[in-house]
mmCIF file of C-alpha atoms in Angstrom:
data_model
loop_
_atom_site.group_PDB
_atom_site.id
_atom_site.type_symbol
_atom_site.label_atom_id
_atom_site.label_comp_id
_atom_site.label_asym_id
_atom_site.label_seq_id
_atom_site.Cartn_x
_atom_site.Cartn_y
_atom_site.Cartn_z
ATOM 1 C CA MET A 1 110.383 93.227 81.313
ATOM 2 C CA ARG A 2 106.705 92.365 81.149
ATOM 3 C CA PRO A 3 104.500 94.775 78.362
ATOM 4 C CA HIS A 4 102.165 95.846 81.655
ATOM 5 C CA LEU A 5 104.844 96.149 84.361
ATOM 6 C CA ASP A 6 103.777 99.802 83.941
ATOM 7 C CA GLU A 7 99.821 99.402 84.996
ATOM 8 C CA ALA A 8 101.258 96.408 87.585
ATOM 9 C CA ARG A 9 102.973 98.222 89.549
ATOM 10 C CA ARG A 10 100.250 101.137 89.418
ATOM 11 C CA TRP A 11 97.380 98.792 91.025
ATOM 12 C CA LEU A 12 100.190 97.918 93.821
ATOM 13 C CA ARG A 13 100.548 101.118 94.827
ATOM 14 C CA PHE A 14 96.893 102.145 94.981
ATOM 15 C CA ALA A 15 96.677 98.919 97.126
ATOM 16 C CA GLU A 16 99.283 99.875 99.304
ATOM 17 C CA GLU A 17 97.501 102.994 100.238
ATOM 18 C CA ASP A 18 94.770 100.449 100.439
ATOM 19 C CA LEU A 19 96.979 99.379 102.416
ATOM 20 C CA LYS A 20 97.228 102.780 105.026
ATOM 21 C CA VAL A 21 93.873 103.624 105.014
ATOM 22 C CA ALA A 22 92.828 100.297 106.378
ATOM 23 C CA SER A 23 96.219 100.667 109.541
ATOM 24 C CA TRP A 24 95.428 103.820 110.375
ATOM 25 C CA ALA A 25 91.125 102.564 110.470
ATOM 26 C CA LEU A 26 92.533 100.104 112.459
ATOM 27 C CA GLU A 27 94.772 102.063 114.926
ATOM 28 C CA GLU A 28 90.975 104.240 115.140
ATOM 29 C CA GLY A 29 88.371 101.694 116.136
ATOM 30 C CA ILE A 30 87.395 102.065 112.865
ATOM 31 C CA TYR A 31 86.329 98.747 111.970
ATOM 32 C CA THR A 32 84.171 99.019 109.374
ATOM 33 C CA GLN A 33 87.133 100.544 106.657
ATOM 34 C CA VAL A 34 89.614 98.336 108.761
ATOM 35 C CA CYS A 35 87.102 95.186 106.796
ATOM 36 C CA PHE A 36 86.212 97.684 104.013
ATOM 37 C CA HIS A 37 90.265 98.530 102.965
ATOM 38 C CA ALA A 38 91.021 95.799 103.267
ATOM 39 C CA GLN A 39 89.475 94.238 100.856
ATOM 40 C CA GLN A 40 89.751 96.999 97.996
ATOM 41 C CA CYS A 41 93.585 96.484 99.081
ATOM 42 C CA ALA A 42 92.688 92.300 97.788
ATOM 43 C CA GLU A 43 91.002 93.298 94.696
ATOM 44 C CA LYS A 44 93.691 95.755 93.322
ATOM 45 C CA ALA A 45 96.598 93.701 94.949
ATOM 46 C CA ILE A 46 94.797 90.737 92.276
ATOM 47 C CA LYS A 47 93.877 93.180 89.516
ATOM 48 C CA GLY A 48 97.746 93.983 89.858
ATOM 49 C CA LEU A 49 99.050 90.487 89.389
ATOM 50 C CA ILE A 50 96.101 90.336 86.369
ATOM 51 C CA VAL A 51 98.240 93.301 84.637
ATOM 52 C CA TYR A 52 101.605 90.853 85.499
ATOM 53 C CA GLN A 53 100.065 88.480 83.991
ATOM 54 C CA GLY A 54 99.573 90.076 80.609
ATOM 55 C CA ARG A 55 95.609 90.255 80.440
ATOM 56 C CA VAL A 56 92.985 92.780 82.012
ATOM 57 C CA PRO A 57 91.133 92.406 84.664
ATOM 58 C CA PRO A 58 87.285 92.536 85.421
ATOM 59 C CA LYS A 59 85.900 94.907 85.996
ATOM 60 C CA THR A 60 83.948 93.685 89.281
ATOM 61 C CA HIS A 61 84.612 93.730 92.588
ATOM 62 C CA ARG A 62 84.467 90.156 93.313
ATOM 63 C CA LEU A 63 87.394 88.889 94.979
ATOM 64 C CA LEU A 64 86.351 84.940 94.238
ATOM 65 C CA ILE A 65 85.739 86.650 90.239
ATOM 66 C CA LEU A 66 89.202 87.900 89.894
ATOM 67 C CA ILE A 67 91.895 85.261 91.350
ATOM 68 C CA ASP A 68 90.089 82.787 88.095
ATOM 69 C CA HIS A 69 91.511 85.362 86.488
ATOM 70 C CA LEU A 70 94.652 84.393 86.965
ATOM 71 C CA ASP A 71 97.379 81.831 85.557
ATOM 72 C CA SER A 72 98.504 80.676 88.905
ATOM 73 C CA TYR A 73 98.872 82.047 92.135
ATOM 74 C CA PRO A 74 100.341 81.124 95.828
ATOM 75 C CA PHE A 75 96.736 81.462 97.728
ATOM 76 C CA ARG A 76 94.598 78.421 95.815
ATOM 77 C CA ARG A 77 94.141 77.229 99.773
ATOM 78 C CA THR A 78 93.120 80.262 100.643
ATOM 79 C CA ARG A 79 90.169 80.931 98.590
ATOM 80 C CA GLU A 80 87.414 80.745 101.701
ATOM 81 C CA GLU A 81 88.958 83.734 103.390
ATOM 82 C CA ILE A 82 89.785 85.683 100.304
ATOM 83 C CA GLY A 83 86.065 85.316 99.131
ATOM 84 C CA LEU A 84 84.785 86.533 102.658
ATOM 85 C CA LEU A 85 86.608 89.801 102.350
ATOM 86 C CA ASP A 86 83.921 90.408 99.643
ATOM 87 C CA LEU A 87 81.773 90.404 102.425
ATOM 88 C CA PHE A 88 82.829 93.886 103.727
ATOM 89 C CA TYR A 89 82.857 95.525 100.136
ATOM 90 C CA ILE A 90 80.300 98.848 99.798
ATOM 91 C CA PRO A 91 79.410 99.577 96.614
ATOM 92 C CA ALA A 92 79.456 103.188 95.685
#
């Protein structure tokens, strides 16, 4: 078992919650919230993967910065699309 598996799972649970909220918002036609929660879902999933790989995720919401901290990931061909999600992050 990897040492940070529990923390990685926690990040993925948070990502699943954002995905669920995005799905609900889509059903209601609240597209700004769909986009925001889709970005949040991706951010938390990537942070979970960083933790799973044994590192501490940087304190940023930028997906392109986050994916650069991964040892490897299966999304290299979708880098541009991942970057588009950053347009939907709303600073609190």
